[in-house]
Amino acid sequence: MAPKLPPQPPLQHSTTAVADGQSHGHAAPPKGIFRWLLTTNHKEIGSLYLIFSLTMFFIGGIFALVVRAELFQPGLQLVEPEFFNQMTTMHGLIMVFGAVMPAFTGLANWMIPLQIGAPDMALPRLNNFSFWLLPVSFTLLLSTLLMPGGPNFGWTFYAPLSTNFAPPSTTFFILALHIAGISSILGAINIIATILNMRAPGMRLMDMPLFVWTWLITAFLLIAVMPVLAGVITMMLMDINFGTSFFDAAGGGDPVLFQHLFWFFGHPEVYIMILPAFGIVSAIIPTFARKPLFGYASMVYATAAIALLSFLVWAHHMFIVGLPLVAELFFMYSTMLIAVPTGVKVFNWVTTLFRGSISFESPMLFALAFVVLFTIGGFSGLMLAIAPADFQYHDTYFVVAHFHYVLVPGAIFAIMAGVYYWLPKWTGHYPNEKLAQWHFWFSIIGVNLTFFPMHFAGLAGMPRRIPDYALQFADFNLLSSIGAFFFGASQLLFVLGVILCVRGGKKAPAKAWEGAEDLEWTVPSPAPLHTFETPPVFHRTSH
């Protein structure tokens, strides 16, 4: 007599069974606003991050346009100098902490489980909590503008401007930053736990897509440096409210201590904003060149090298504070050293393109623009690394030009490339290609018209963060302001394209792009709410 087998459960947890929207084995989701407040689904939380980020892009962008409107002509035109400084400060804080970082976190939430074959993030409720901290944080931050005296000390909030001479709202600004920092740390813990524990059977670390690798390394950076930010703003809080003198020379403190602590956080922070962009570009270029990425392993090692070196370069922001000569030399050469792994990446991207069968869809256009314009930003960064030259460049518009060349055509173009690349997977429709290409060309013109003239104004000695300037800088500023409004207006095409894509359009198959090889292209488009409930079988690909 054959042994009696236990009854086999029906295969209802597989991806296909759930593709029709019936989520068997899941409690009925709450309806209405509670569905979004209480969701633990990585796709819904990823969408929330992306929507939040887009909102903040427009708020931060409006603040930037106030700045550019004031600088349209020399002389005080539109706003008070005090309000001008509040605008520069809030623009920087919102773009860095409210727009770029949440956008990459949203892409991570959406795509990392799909790319490694995980059913969801490792810690779904923590995921929900870390998102909802952000609207609280930025509502609090924006509310400081309505208090008598908003933050007016620049996004780097140097002491003593942010302590002894700070507006009364600074304590609220510190609390807002603490909340955003907690959100980042929790998100990073979640990403590390997911990547290390939830990969599909058979997927080794060196089989992961590069977007997953860059985010793994970014998450370790976040956990390492966010507590430093928490420490330095807590010291500010003590100086303001509890009579300490960490940063007050009159009480035995030192404002330079603030700069050391801030930039020890701040420099890894700028790599936190660019490493995921490298991952997105490393996914898009092989897809549209229709050949495997050249030098996969060297890309992983280069990413890790950049992350490690980012801890050794912070004082290149401080060449003019009177560092000892040996320190200036150390930080000058360590900064130049970062160009090596970055150069490895650019070389690998270009070599991937070489003799590829390239098609120029919108994600590819943004990725190619990223490679070219990010490299320009890298070259101006090498100029700033030269300590004696930096005495001239420091705190001029040259630094503004450099920073925006690595962050706008760098981080933001990569985000847009990623959105156009993965929209078919999210919505089941291709974005309108004609509209996306218009958006691309307008953005390219706008970015270069805005930021290229700033190099010349800065080399000629125009200082940053001023509402008025000498007559000889008028033409450059006129061009920059026209470019800024043009760039801002062209982003409305992006929003229109995304909305049209969500509402309909050409249907996308599971594998939306011909050259796409990663695991996310094996699930249906649009991706069902629950994917990979049965772990997928992972077959090793070319790398």
CSV table of C-alpha atoms in Angstrom, one decimal, residues 419-420 423 431-432 435-436 492-504:
chain,number,residue,atom,x,y,z
A,419,VAL,CA,11.5,56.5,-14.1
A,420,TYR,CA,11.2,56.3,-17.9
A,423,LEU,CA,7.4,53.0,-15.9
A,431,PRO,CA,5.5,56.5,-21.6
A,432,ASN,CA,4.8,58.7,-24.6
A,435,LEU,CA,6.8,63.7,-25.1
A,436,ALA,CA,9.7,62.1,-23.2
A,492,LEU,CA,6.0,70.0,-16.4
A,493,LEU,CA,6.4,67.8,-19.5
A,494,PHE,CA,7.8,65.1,-17.2
A,495,VAL,CA,4.8,65.3,-14.9
A,496,LEU,CA,2.4,65.3,-17.9
A,497,GLY,CA,4.3,62.2,-19.4
A,498,VAL,CA,4.0,60.3,-16.1
A,499,ILE,CA,0.3,61.1,-15.6
A,500,LEU,CA,-0.5,60.1,-19.2
A,501,CYS,CA,1.5,56.9,-18.8
A,502,VAL,CA,-0.4,55.9,-15.6
A,503,ARG,CA,-3.7,56.6,-17.3
A,504,GLY,CA,-3.0,54.6,-20.5
